[in-house]
Amino acid sequence: MARADVIACLELWKETEALVMRIAADNQACVNNFLDRNQGLSFVAELEGELIGNILCGHDGRCGYVYHLAVSQRSRREGLASAMLASSIEALRKQGIAQCHTFVAFRNLTALKFWRSVGGNLRPDLRIATVDVGEHAAPAGQAWSHGPMLDTGASIP
């Protein structure tokens, strides 16, 4: 993925049902910065010059992370998501990263089913906590909720 792809990627993410975007992180400037720091780990799929899929992947030196993986509705079930994931996993492996995580909304059954199909395991021992550090962060000692941390009891389909 190159800087020239970012605007099209943002549009695809907006169109992808159940894909969670955050204004503070999912904007052109932040994604460009992310790509600069994580070169060669994110990929796009194109058809006749049109972006139809992408994966946003990076690492912190010890673990890899897939932040977004999206394929346009009309191009799904053709193996694009699996191919882009394989490319990112191989790039992580070449950089010495042995494990990769992703974040999936607990109600996104389509995504959960995909991650299961590629060998992903839902971690029952973890929940995600988010601390905002930007200019619109909650004052010290206070928290703003991104929603309840619930154990839904749901299993991966």
mmCIF file of N, CA, C and O in Angstrom, residues 1 6 9-10 13 25-36 56:
data_model
loop_
_atom_site.group_PDB
_atom_site.id
_atom_site.type_symbol
_atom_site.label_atom_id
_atom_site.label_comp_id
_atom_site.label_asym_id
_atom_site.label_seq_id
_atom_site.Cartn_x
_atom_site.Cartn_y
_atom_site.Cartn_z
ATOM 1 N N MET A 1 0.849 -1.166 0.000
ATOM 2 C CA MET A 1 0.000 0.000 0.000
ATOM 3 C C MET A 1 0.897 1.232 0.000
ATOM 4 O O MET A 1 1.870 1.297 0.735
ATOM 5 N N VAL A 6 -4.256 5.769 -0.011
ATOM 6 C CA VAL A 6 -4.902 5.998 1.286
ATOM 7 C C VAL A 6 -6.329 6.519 1.155
ATOM 8 O O VAL A 6 -7.230 6.028 1.841
ATOM 9 N N CYS A 9 -8.576 3.759 0.239
ATOM 10 C CA CYS A 9 -8.709 2.825 1.361
ATOM 11 C C CYS A 9 -9.687 3.370 2.400
ATOM 12 O O CYS A 9 -10.547 2.631 2.892
ATOM 13 N N LEU A 10 -9.578 4.643 2.720
ATOM 14 C CA LEU A 10 -10.494 5.253 3.678
ATOM 15 C C LEU A 10 -11.938 5.134 3.205
ATOM 16 O O LEU A 10 -12.841 4.840 3.994
ATOM 17 N N TRP A 13 -13.102 1.542 3.672
ATOM 18 C CA TRP A 13 -13.388 1.267 5.078
ATOM 19 C C TRP A 13 -14.748 1.831 5.476
ATOM 20 O O TRP A 13 -15.498 1.193 6.196
ATOM 21 N N ALA A 25 -7.647 8.247 14.351
ATOM 22 C CA ALA A 25 -6.605 7.393 13.767
ATOM 23 C C ALA A 25 -6.827 7.069 12.305
ATOM 24 O O ALA A 25 -5.874 6.808 11.582
ATOM 25 N N ASP A 26 -8.066 7.056 11.872
ATOM 26 C CA ASP A 26 -8.372 6.642 10.505
ATOM 27 C C ASP A 26 -8.641 7.861 9.630
ATOM 28 O O ASP A 26 -9.765 8.128 9.214
ATOM 29 N N ASN A 27 -7.578 8.597 9.400
ATOM 30 C CA ASN A 27 -7.613 9.759 8.521
ATOM 31 C C ASN A 27 -6.337 9.741 7.689
ATOM 32 O O ASN A 27 -5.398 8.991 7.979
ATOM 33 N N GLN A 28 -6.290 10.543 6.652
ATOM 34 C CA GLN A 28 -5.178 10.487 5.711
ATOM 35 C C GLN A 28 -3.826 10.720 6.375
ATOM 36 O O GLN A 28 -2.882 9.970 6.134
ATOM 37 N N ALA A 29 -3.719 11.716 7.225
ATOM 38 C CA ALA A 29 -2.428 12.021 7.855
ATOM 39 C C ALA A 29 -1.947 10.873 8.739
ATOM 40 O O ALA A 29 -0.780 10.473 8.667
ATOM 41 N N CYS A 30 -2.831 10.333 9.557
ATOM 42 C CA CYS A 30 -2.435 9.248 10.462
ATOM 43 C C CYS A 30 -2.093 7.968 9.705
ATOM 44 O O CYS A 30 -1.133 7.281 10.055
ATOM 45 N N VAL A 31 -2.871 7.649 8.685
ATOM 46 C CA VAL A 31 -2.579 6.434 7.916
ATOM 47 C C VAL A 31 -1.265 6.592 7.161
ATOM 48 O O VAL A 31 -0.461 5.655 7.099
ATOM 49 N N ASN A 32 -1.004 7.775 6.601
ATOM 50 C CA ASN A 32 0.295 8.009 5.947
ATOM 51 C C ASN A 32 1.443 7.829 6.927
ATOM 52 O O ASN A 32 2.458 7.198 6.603
ATOM 53 N N ASN A 33 1.312 8.361 8.130
ATOM 54 C CA ASN A 33 2.340 8.195 9.155
ATOM 55 C C ASN A 33 2.531 6.724 9.490
ATOM 56 O O ASN A 33 3.659 6.238 9.618
ATOM 57 N N PHE A 34 1.417 5.999 9.620
ATOM 58 C CA PHE A 34 1.470 4.568 9.916
ATOM 59 C C PHE A 34 2.226 3.823 8.816
ATOM 60 O O PHE A 34 3.074 2.970 9.091
ATOM 61 N N LEU A 35 1.908 4.132 7.559
ATOM 62 C CA LEU A 35 2.584 3.464 6.438
ATOM 63 C C LEU A 35 4.080 3.765 6.432
ATOM 64 O O LEU A 35 4.893 2.885 6.126
ATOM 65 N N ASP A 36 4.462 4.988 6.768
ATOM 66 C CA ASP A 36 5.882 5.343 6.837
ATOM 67 C C ASP A 36 6.602 4.510 7.890
ATOM 68 O O ASP A 36 7.743 4.105 7.707
ATOM 69 N N LEU A 56 -4.388 -3.167 6.333
ATOM 70 C CA LEU A 56 -3.526 -2.237 7.047
ATOM 71 C C LEU A 56 -2.876 -3.025 8.172
ATOM 72 O O LEU A 56 -3.549 -3.456 9.114
#
